[in-house]
Tab-separated table of C-alpha atoms in Angstrom:
chain	number	residue	atom	x	y	z
A	89	GLY	CA	-8.201	-63.848	15.403
A	90	ALA	CA	-6.326	-60.862	16.764
A	91	GLY	CA	-7.465	-57.609	15.211
A	92	SER	CA	-10.525	-59.104	13.496
A	93	PRO	CA	-13.885	-57.330	14.011
A	94	ARG	CA	-15.998	-58.762	16.773
A	95	ALA	CA	-19.712	-59.157	16.131
A	96	ALA	CA	-21.978	-57.620	18.752
A	97	SER	CA	-23.978	-60.012	20.863
A	98	GLY	CA	-27.182	-61.048	19.126
A	99	THR	CA	-29.644	-59.734	21.677
A	100	ALA	CA	-33.057	-58.618	20.481
A	101	ALA	CA	-32.119	-54.977	21.134
A	102	VAL	CA	-28.989	-55.202	18.976
A	103	VAL	CA	-30.872	-56.944	16.173
A	104	GLN	CA	-33.584	-54.307	16.326
A	105	LEU	CA	-30.994	-51.526	16.233
A	106	ARG	CA	-29.216	-53.010	13.209
A	107	GLN	CA	-32.500	-53.396	11.327
A	108	ARG	CA	-33.505	-49.802	12.055
A	109	LEU	CA	-30.100	-48.411	11.032
A	110	GLU	CA	-29.962	-50.497	7.834
A	111	LYS	CA	-33.463	-49.290	6.886
A	112	GLU	CA	-32.448	-45.668	7.488
A	113	LEU	CA	-29.279	-46.094	5.408
A	114	GLU	CA	-31.262	-47.709	2.605
A	115	ASP	CA	-33.692	-44.766	2.651
A	116	ILE	CA	-30.749	-42.376	2.235
A	117	ARG	CA	-29.472	-44.367	-0.750
A	118	GLY	CA	-32.961	-44.547	-2.223
A	119	ALA	CA	-33.388	-40.782	-1.980
A	120	GLY	CA	-30.188	-40.265	-3.945
A	121	THR	CA	-28.578	-38.334	-1.072
A	122	TRP	CA	-25.901	-40.862	-0.091
A	123	LYS	CA	-22.568	-39.131	0.404
A	124	ASN	CA	-19.573	-41.067	-0.855
A	125	GLU	CA	-16.132	-40.085	0.403
A	126	ARG	CA	-13.547	-40.044	-2.338
A	127	VAL	CA	-10.069	-40.954	-1.135
A	128	ILE	CA	-7.224	-38.616	-2.089
A	129	ALA	CA	-3.744	-40.101	-2.441
A	130	SER	CA	-1.880	-36.787	-2.709
A	131	ARG	CA	-1.626	-33.514	-0.832
A	132	GLN	CA	-4.466	-30.996	-1.049
A	133	GLY	CA	-4.225	-28.626	-3.981
A	134	PRO	CA	-5.701	-27.638	-7.357
A	135	HIS	CA	-4.453	-30.909	-8.885
A	136	LEU	CA	-5.065	-34.228	-7.118
A	137	ARG	CA	-4.365	-37.917	-7.423
A	138	LEU	CA	-7.157	-40.160	-6.190
A	139	ALA	CA	-6.692	-43.578	-4.616
A	140	GLY	CA	-7.128	-46.263	-7.227
A	141	GLY	CA	-5.205	-44.516	-9.956
A	142	GLY	CA	-7.100	-41.314	-10.743
A	143	ALA	CA	-4.328	-38.830	-11.572
A	144	GLY	CA	-4.359	-35.286	-12.899
A	145	ILE	CA	-7.730	-34.514	-11.318
A	146	LEU	CA	-8.666	-30.818	-11.105
A	147	ASN	CA	-9.975	-30.046	-7.621
A	148	PHE	CA	-12.824	-27.538	-7.379
A	149	CYS	CA	-14.412	-28.407	-4.054
A	150	ALA	CA	-11.882	-27.621	-1.301
A	151	ASN	CA	-11.961	-24.707	1.143
A	152	ASN	CA	-8.295	-24.162	0.258
A	153	TYR	CA	-9.121	-20.626	-0.879
A	154	LEU	CA	-5.572	-19.272	-0.915
A	155	GLY	CA	-3.767	-22.490	-1.813
A	156	LEU	CA	-1.825	-22.354	1.448
A	157	SER	CA	-2.450	-25.957	2.563
A	158	SER	CA	0.419	-27.054	0.311
A	159	HIS	CA	2.451	-23.847	0.377
A	160	PRO	CA	6.131	-24.752	0.938
A	161	GLU	CA	6.642	-22.149	3.670
A	162	VAL	CA	3.528	-23.290	5.516
A	163	ILE	CA	4.654	-26.929	5.361
A	164	ARG	CA	8.154	-25.989	6.504
A	165	ALA	CA	6.733	-24.067	9.470
A	166	ALA	CA	4.714	-27.129	10.480
A	167	VAL	CA	7.789	-29.385	10.333
A	168	GLU	CA	9.837	-26.946	12.400
A	169	ALA	CA	7.094	-26.667	15.042
A	170	LEU	CA	6.759	-30.461	15.154
A	171	GLU	CA	10.483	-30.922	15.680
A	172	LYS	CA	10.781	-28.175	18.297
A	173	PHE	CA	7.552	-28.606	20.272
A	174	GLY	CA	6.593	-32.257	19.671
A	175	ALA	CA	3.550	-34.056	18.291
A	176	GLY	CA	1.068	-32.828	20.879
A	177	LEU	CA	0.521	-31.801	24.475
A	178	SER	CA	-1.494	-34.775	25.754
A	179	SER	CA	-3.461	-32.312	27.834
A	180	VAL	CA	-5.900	-29.446	27.929
A	181	ARG	CA	-4.669	-25.878	28.010
A	182	PHE	CA	-5.127	-24.990	31.684
A	183	ILE	CA	-3.395	-28.134	32.982
A	184	CYS	CA	-0.183	-28.483	30.972
A	185	GLY	CA	-1.191	-27.865	27.401
A	186	THR	CA	-0.175	-24.279	26.634
A	187	GLN	CA	3.082	-23.572	24.812
A	188	SER	CA	4.602	-20.283	23.782
A	189	ILE	CA	3.498	-20.871	20.174
A	190	HIS	CA	-0.154	-21.020	21.275
A	191	LYS	CA	0.108	-17.621	22.945
A	192	ASP	CA	2.008	-16.205	19.983
A	193	LEU	CA	-0.666	-17.378	17.547
A	194	GLU	CA	-3.475	-15.962	19.666
A	195	GLU	CA	-1.720	-12.593	19.747
A	196	LYS	CA	-1.225	-12.739	15.969
A	197	ILE	CA	-4.908	-13.566	15.350
A	198	ALA	CA	-6.014	-10.623	17.500
A	199	ARG	CA	-3.606	-8.327	15.644
A	200	PHE	CA	-4.795	-9.583	12.250
A	201	HIS	CA	-8.440	-8.886	13.120
A	202	GLN	CA	-7.557	-5.692	15.043
A	203	ARG	CA	-9.181	-7.019	18.221
A	204	GLU	CA	-8.059	-7.087	21.857
A	205	ASP	CA	-7.463	-10.810	22.353
A	206	ALA	CA	-8.135	-14.274	20.918
A	207	ILE	CA	-8.580	-17.855	22.121
A	208	LEU	CA	-7.790	-21.045	20.192
A	209	TYR	CA	-10.071	-24.076	19.818
A	210	ALA	CA	-9.713	-27.477	18.173
A	211	SER	CA	-12.123	-26.274	15.471
A	212	CYS	CA	-14.489	-23.407	14.755
A	213	PHE	CA	-17.313	-25.865	15.429
A	214	ASP	CA	-15.957	-25.986	18.986
A	215	ALA	CA	-15.629	-22.198	19.102
A	216	ASN	CA	-19.295	-21.877	18.113
A	217	ALA	CA	-20.290	-24.594	20.564
A	218	GLY	CA	-18.431	-22.823	23.361
A	219	ILE	CA	-19.343	-19.153	23.127
A	220	PHE	CA	-23.112	-18.814	23.454
A	221	GLU	CA	-23.466	-20.948	26.587
A	222	ALA	CA	-20.634	-19.081	28.307
A	223	LEU	CA	-21.822	-15.610	27.301
A	224	LEU	CA	-25.622	-15.709	27.392
A	225	THR	CA	-28.040	-16.381	30.266
A	226	PRO	CA	-31.851	-16.722	30.482
A	227	GLU	CA	-31.941	-12.918	30.850
A	228	ASP	CA	-30.439	-12.464	27.372
A	229	ALA	CA	-31.487	-12.973	23.752
A	230	VAL	CA	-29.772	-14.249	20.629
A	231	LEU	CA	-31.066	-13.443	17.139
A	232	SER	CA	-29.835	-15.849	14.468
A	233	ASP	CA	-30.090	-15.881	10.667
A	234	GLU	CA	-32.143	-18.913	9.634
A	235	LEU	CA	-29.377	-20.151	7.297
A	236	ASN	CA	-26.518	-19.896	9.776
A	237	HIS	CA	-23.982	-22.707	9.852
A	238	ALA	CA	-24.972	-25.854	11.741
A	239	SER	CA	-22.345	-25.184	14.415
A	240	ILE	CA	-23.921	-21.800	15.245
A	241	ILE	CA	-27.334	-23.438	15.464
A	242	ASP	CA	-25.974	-26.172	17.747
A	243	GLY	CA	-24.100	-23.642	19.889
A	244	ILE	CA	-27.270	-21.579	20.349
A	245	ARG	CA	-29.211	-24.709	21.306
A	246	LEU	CA	-26.764	-25.255	24.178
A	247	CYS	CA	-27.360	-21.844	25.736
A	248	LYS	CA	-30.337	-20.787	27.884
A	249	ALA	CA	-30.904	-17.434	26.228
A	250	ASN	CA	-34.168	-16.494	24.548
A	251	LYS	CA	-33.882	-17.525	20.906
A	252	TYR	CA	-35.090	-15.603	17.867
A	253	ARG	CA	-34.591	-16.692	14.251
A	254	TYR	CA	-34.884	-14.115	11.501
A	255	LYS	CA	-35.403	-14.735	7.793
A	256	HIS	CA	-32.241	-15.078	5.749
A	257	MET	CA	-30.596	-11.649	5.374
A	258	ASP	CA	-34.033	-10.019	5.861
A	259	MET	CA	-33.387	-6.752	7.674
A	260	GLN	CA	-37.073	-5.947	8.110
A	261	ASP	CA	-37.588	-9.234	9.935
A	262	LEU	CA	-34.421	-8.727	11.992
A	263	GLU	CA	-35.653	-5.301	13.075
A	264	ALA	CA	-39.010	-6.748	14.115
A	265	LYS	CA	-37.234	-9.434	16.149
A	266	LEU	CA	-34.939	-6.814	17.744
A	267	GLN	CA	-37.973	-4.785	18.763
A	268	GLU	CA	-39.505	-7.893	20.309
A	269	ALA	CA	-36.232	-8.702	22.112
A	270	GLN	CA	-35.892	-5.286	23.752
A	271	LYS	CA	-37.293	-6.743	26.964
A	272	HIS	CA	-34.141	-8.824	27.459
A	273	ARG	CA	-30.928	-7.670	29.172
A	274	LEU	CA	-28.463	-8.291	26.346
A	275	ARG	CA	-29.190	-8.846	22.655
A	276	LEU	CA	-26.709	-10.631	20.382
A	277	VAL	CA	-27.206	-10.790	16.609
A	278	ALA	CA	-25.436	-13.884	15.205
A	279	THR	CA	-24.728	-14.361	11.513
A	280	ASP	CA	-22.342	-16.008	9.115
A	281	GLY	CA	-20.235	-13.386	7.391
A	282	ALA	CA	-20.303	-15.427	4.177
A	283	PHE	CA	-22.827	-18.258	3.920
A	284	SER	CA	-21.113	-21.477	2.910
A	285	MET	CA	-23.917	-23.135	0.967
A	286	ASP	CA	-25.082	-20.147	-1.081
A	287	GLY	CA	-21.983	-17.989	-1.444
A	288	ASP	CA	-23.834	-14.851	-0.352
A	289	ILE	CA	-22.470	-12.234	2.031
A	290	ALA	CA	-24.341	-10.942	5.074
A	291	PRO	CA	-25.485	-7.283	4.887
A	292	LEU	CA	-23.244	-6.334	7.782
A	293	ARG	CA	-23.621	-2.576	7.345
A	294	GLU	CA	-27.378	-2.839	7.803
A	295	ILE	CA	-27.036	-5.389	10.615
A	296	CYS	CA	-24.642	-3.097	12.478
A	297	GLN	CA	-26.952	-0.105	11.975
A	298	LEU	CA	-29.855	-2.045	13.473
A	299	ALA	CA	-27.649	-3.306	16.302
A	300	GLN	CA	-26.667	0.266	17.115
A	301	LYS	CA	-30.299	1.434	16.940
A	302	TYR	CA	-31.495	-1.299	19.306
A	303	ASP	CA	-28.378	-1.489	21.507
A	304	ALA	CA	-27.362	-5.008	20.452
A	305	LEU	CA	-24.045	-6.768	19.910
A	306	VAL	CA	-22.948	-8.363	16.624
A	307	PHE	CA	-21.305	-11.784	16.270
A	308	ILE	CA	-20.048	-13.121	12.923
A	309	ASP	CA	-18.716	-16.491	11.840
A	310	GLU	CA	-15.963	-15.779	9.310
A	311	CYS	CA	-14.917	-19.299	8.304
A	312	HIS	CA	-15.654	-18.617	4.624
A	313	ALA	CA	-14.256	-15.083	4.643
A	314	THR	CA	-11.078	-14.954	6.735
A	315	GLY	CA	-7.982	-14.620	4.591
A	316	PHE	CA	-9.490	-13.475	1.304
A	317	LEU	CA	-12.464	-11.106	1.699
A	318	GLY	CA	-11.653	-7.435	2.155
A	319	PRO	CA	-8.640	-5.429	0.929
A	320	ASN	CA	-6.292	-7.250	3.317
A	321	GLY	CA	-8.220	-10.510	3.692
A	322	ARG	CA	-9.508	-9.703	7.165
A	323	GLY	CA	-13.053	-10.730	6.305
A	324	THR	CA	-16.535	-9.406	5.675
A	325	ASP	CA	-16.297	-6.716	8.352
A	326	GLU	CA	-13.270	-5.258	6.533
A	327	LEU	CA	-14.942	-5.727	3.132
A	328	LEU	CA	-17.999	-3.767	4.271
A	329	GLY	CA	-16.192	-1.222	6.456
A	330	VAL	CA	-17.624	-2.192	9.852
A	331	MET	CA	-14.599	-3.598	11.677
A	332	ASP	CA	-15.233	-1.231	14.583
A	333	LYS	CA	-18.892	-2.252	14.886
A	334	VAL	CA	-18.614	-6.074	15.041
A	335	THR	CA	-18.016	-7.206	18.633
A	336	ILE	CA	-17.130	-10.899	18.276
A	337	ILE	CA	-15.568	-12.936	15.456
A	338	ASN	CA	-15.323	-16.710	15.299
A	339	SER	CA	-13.334	-18.265	12.494
A	340	THR	CA	-11.213	-21.207	11.420
A	341	LEU	CA	-7.605	-22.097	10.746
A	342	GLY	CA	-8.790	-25.073	8.699
A	343	LYS	CA	-9.701	-23.310	5.460
A	344	ALA	CA	-7.785	-20.339	4.023
A	345	LEU	CA	-5.322	-20.128	6.932
A	346	GLY	CA	-3.293	-23.246	6.221
A	347	GLY	CA	-6.109	-25.757	5.918
A	348	ALA	CA	-5.108	-28.076	8.771
A	349	ALA	CA	-7.486	-27.654	11.712
A	350	GLY	CA	-8.332	-25.315	14.540
A	351	GLY	CA	-10.623	-22.388	15.212
A	352	TYR	CA	-10.759	-19.309	17.379
A	353	THR	CA	-12.781	-16.520	18.948
A	354	THR	CA	-11.450	-12.969	18.883
A	355	GLY	CA	-12.976	-9.900	20.519
A	356	PRO	CA	-12.955	-7.950	23.816
A	357	LYS	CA	-10.367	-9.186	26.313
A	358	PRO	CA	-12.868	-9.714	29.175
A	359	LEU	CA	-14.877	-12.023	26.893
A	360	ILE	CA	-11.785	-14.032	25.969
A	361	ASP	CA	-10.810	-14.251	29.654
A	362	LEU	CA	-14.312	-15.537	30.474
A	363	LEU	CA	-14.127	-18.170	27.719
A	364	ARG	CA	-10.866	-19.484	29.202
A	365	GLN	CA	-12.735	-19.988	32.490
A	366	ARG	CA	-16.136	-21.185	31.255
A	367	SER	CA	-16.081	-22.458	27.657
A	368	ARG	CA	-16.515	-26.220	27.816
A	369	PRO	CA	-14.971	-27.160	24.426
A	370	TYR	CA	-11.893	-25.153	25.416
A	371	LEU	CA	-11.640	-26.523	28.946
A	372	PHE	CA	-12.153	-30.168	28.003
A	373	SER	CA	-10.285	-30.528	24.690
A	374	ASN	CA	-6.586	-31.029	24.073
A	375	SER	CA	-4.702	-27.973	22.884
A	376	LEU	CA	-3.937	-27.617	19.173
A	377	PRO	CA	-0.992	-29.749	17.964
A	378	PRO	CA	2.181	-27.686	17.427
A	379	ALA	CA	2.348	-28.537	13.723
A	380	VAL	CA	-1.133	-27.067	13.220
A	381	VAL	CA	-0.147	-23.945	15.141
A	382	GLY	CA	2.971	-23.598	12.999
A	383	CYS	CA	0.930	-23.853	9.776
A	384	ALA	CA	-1.583	-21.216	10.814
A	385	SER	CA	1.029	-18.854	12.173
A	386	LYS	CA	2.976	-18.896	8.906
A	387	ALA	CA	-0.233	-18.432	6.894
A	388	LEU	CA	-1.023	-15.293	8.884
A	389	ASP	CA	2.537	-14.046	8.375
A	390	LEU	CA	2.135	-14.392	4.616
A	391	LEU	CA	-1.169	-12.520	4.666
A	392	MET	CA	0.102	-9.692	6.840
A	393	GLU	CA	3.258	-9.281	4.756
A	394	SER	CA	1.293	-8.714	1.534
A	395	ASN	CA	-2.323	-8.495	0.423
A	396	ALA	CA	-1.452	-9.890	-3.035
A	397	ILE	CA	-2.657	-13.416	-2.199
A	398	ALA	CA	-5.971	-12.186	-0.802
A	399	GLN	CA	-6.595	-9.933	-3.795
A	400	SER	CA	-5.839	-12.674	-6.325
A	401	MET	CA	-9.234	-14.296	-5.690
A	402	ALA	CA	-11.522	-11.650	-7.197
A	403	ALA	CA	-10.584	-11.985	-10.892
A	404	LYS	CA	-10.609	-15.798	-10.804
A	405	THR	CA	-13.981	-15.892	-9.077
A	406	GLN	CA	-15.430	-13.455	-11.609
A	407	ARG	CA	-14.041	-15.508	-14.508
A	408	PHE	CA	-15.799	-18.675	-13.374
A	409	ARG	CA	-19.083	-16.993	-12.450
A	410	SER	CA	-19.375	-15.025	-15.698
A	411	LYS	CA	-18.487	-17.973	-17.957
A	412	MET	CA	-20.897	-20.334	-16.174
A	413	THR	CA	-23.708	-17.772	-16.315
A	414	ALA	CA	-23.045	-17.223	-20.028
A	415	ALA	CA	-23.306	-20.996	-20.538
A	416	GLY	CA	-26.802	-20.933	-19.046
A	417	PHE	CA	-26.234	-22.082	-15.440
A	418	THR	CA	-27.694	-20.379	-12.382
A	419	ILE	CA	-24.921	-19.533	-9.895
A	420	SER	CA	-26.001	-18.580	-6.389
A	421	GLY	CA	-24.362	-15.838	-4.342
A	422	LYS	CA	-22.290	-12.908	-5.539
A	423	ASP	CA	-18.558	-12.196	-5.842
A	424	HIS	CA	-17.596	-15.079	-3.551
A	425	PRO	CA	-15.345	-18.037	-4.485
A	426	ILE	CA	-18.112	-20.335	-3.273
A	427	CYS	CA	-20.046	-20.751	-6.533
A	428	PRO	CA	-23.092	-23.023	-6.102
A	429	VAL	CA	-24.337	-24.375	-9.438
A	430	MET	CA	-28.054	-24.609	-8.692
A	431	LEU	CA	-29.738	-27.772	-10.052
A	432	GLY	CA	-32.675	-28.449	-7.726
A	433	ASP	CA	-32.827	-32.232	-8.046
A	434	ALA	CA	-30.653	-34.305	-5.696
A	435	ARG	CA	-30.169	-37.190	-8.134
A	436	LEU	CA	-29.206	-34.799	-10.928
A	437	ALA	CA	-26.595	-33.156	-8.705
A	438	ALA	CA	-25.105	-36.520	-7.705
A	439	VAL	CA	-25.060	-37.916	-11.266
A	440	MET	CA	-23.570	-34.745	-12.735
A	441	ALA	CA	-20.845	-34.681	-10.066
A	442	GLU	CA	-19.876	-38.264	-10.908
A	443	ASP	CA	-19.836	-37.460	-14.612
A	444	MET	CA	-17.643	-34.418	-13.931
A	445	LEU	CA	-15.143	-36.694	-12.185
A	446	ASN	CA	-15.084	-38.900	-15.279
A	447	ARG	CA	-13.937	-35.772	-17.110
A	448	GLY	CA	-11.203	-35.110	-14.534
A	449	ILE	CA	-13.041	-32.468	-12.470
A	450	TYR	CA	-13.521	-33.111	-8.748
A	451	VAL	CA	-16.764	-31.486	-7.543
A	452	ILE	CA	-19.413	-32.656	-5.076
A	453	GLY	CA	-23.205	-32.570	-5.206
A	454	PHE	CA	-24.957	-31.118	-2.149
A	455	SER	CA	-28.461	-32.180	-1.198
A	456	TYR	CA	-30.738	-32.522	1.815
A	457	PRO	CA	-30.044	-32.373	4.755
A	458	VAL	CA	-26.961	-30.256	3.960
A	459	VAL	CA	-29.175	-27.900	1.933
A	460	PRO	CA	-33.007	-27.585	1.864
A	461	LYS	CA	-35.053	-30.085	-0.134
A	462	GLY	CA	-35.461	-29.001	-3.759
A	463	LYS	CA	-32.316	-26.862	-3.662
A	464	ALA	CA	-29.653	-29.422	-4.557
A	465	ARG	CA	-26.545	-28.030	-6.148
A	466	ILE	CA	-22.947	-28.697	-7.069
A	467	ARG	CA	-20.846	-26.342	-4.989
A	468	VAL	CA	-17.750	-25.186	-6.844
A	469	GLN	CA	-14.990	-23.433	-4.912
A	470	ILE	CA	-12.347	-21.322	-6.592
A	471	SER	CA	-8.806	-21.172	-5.217
A	472	ALA	CA	-6.065	-18.607	-5.728
A	473	VAL	CA	-3.895	-21.393	-7.164
A	474	HIS	CA	-6.322	-22.287	-9.947
A	475	SER	CA	-5.043	-21.109	-13.324
A	476	ASP	CA	-7.289	-19.505	-15.953
A	477	GLU	CA	-6.871	-22.720	-17.939
A	478	ASP	CA	-8.093	-24.764	-14.959
A	479	ILE	CA	-11.199	-22.597	-14.669
A	480	ASP	CA	-11.948	-22.750	-18.388
A	481	ARG	CA	-11.584	-26.536	-18.399
A	482	CYS	CA	-14.046	-26.783	-15.515
A	483	VAL	CA	-16.615	-24.614	-17.316
A	484	GLU	CA	-16.259	-26.681	-20.501
A	485	ALA	CA	-16.835	-29.919	-18.571
A	486	PHE	CA	-19.892	-28.462	-16.817
A	487	THR	CA	-21.324	-27.393	-20.169
A	488	GLU	CA	-20.868	-30.876	-21.666
A	489	VAL	CA	-22.300	-32.649	-18.631
A	490	GLY	CA	-25.142	-30.157	-18.249
A	491	ARG	CA	-26.285	-30.711	-21.821
A	492	LYS	CA	-25.965	-34.488	-21.470
A	493	HIS	CA	-28.243	-34.584	-18.413
A	494	GLY	CA	-30.716	-31.924	-19.478
A	495	ALA	CA	-29.596	-29.216	-17.077
A	496	LEU	CA	-28.855	-27.013	-20.087
A	497	PRO	CA	-30.816	-26.699	-23.339
């Protein structure tokens, strides 16, 4: 009947495809790496209600670092933008998809990062997909940390530059690669500012020193830093005192800055002008919906009015890390609200995460291919809106579950 799913025609090719896909899916389940999507029936925040009746769940796995995705002023700004500017533009930016709020937000982003200009994308994945191809040619070279985010890796694959991959945060290896890349016209070092799977922070001071020594440019992805790292939340370049030495920043509006969607590139104005002319994800994607722009704009206002929200993260992060370490867990990274509880075994991570949910704690196990084989973990993320009591309850649940499953003595 109307609206019912229609079976594909039973040709040999379709049958073969279904058999291959079902085998691949079964292999994923058999390896214990199947990723279930839990359905939330409430707004994002430290306390959730899950579909099916799960209420009062403590949420420790969102990128909602500053708690702004449910902030009343952020929500109000989204509603006002929706009412004034509509649901969406039904078009790309250069045709009829640019509104005054888009230009205002780009100016605000550039001011926040103390850069010349900025350009908005539908996501930071798009920003990373769009920059390398537009900027780099076969005459150039890009040097990428081996653990960079998937979107950086994919963006680099799209460009025709000479590609070098250096060992994770290994400055000796980066220097060797820079020496090798001296034969190319332009050299761009690309790194995450904060690495999302391990919670470690790139050694930007050393990277910038090497870039200066070998006449290279520095690009950082700040998705897991913007809004809360550094004295004013401007990111790892502010945290490490190299704001004047990093050339290009890509980041997101979908994490600390309101949590809705969207990404951006900020840097020299000629680069931003070139991206408006050449960046394919920008040229061929609808402009950001006004409500999303309103959210992000208000989030930036709150951050630029006061650094209190950004600074509230440090003590809460330290509380969780120190208590978990004292309990006997190994926590990867340092001083970052991404706190990976390292377990090694994929099945153990999945089973422990389910058992944590039974105790009212929402966390997710990460395993291959999201992280390397043998390095499965439960990634905990601390938010500014978690209370000390929330954090302590999470640690207590981890301790109980860890002992039950043999992850702790």
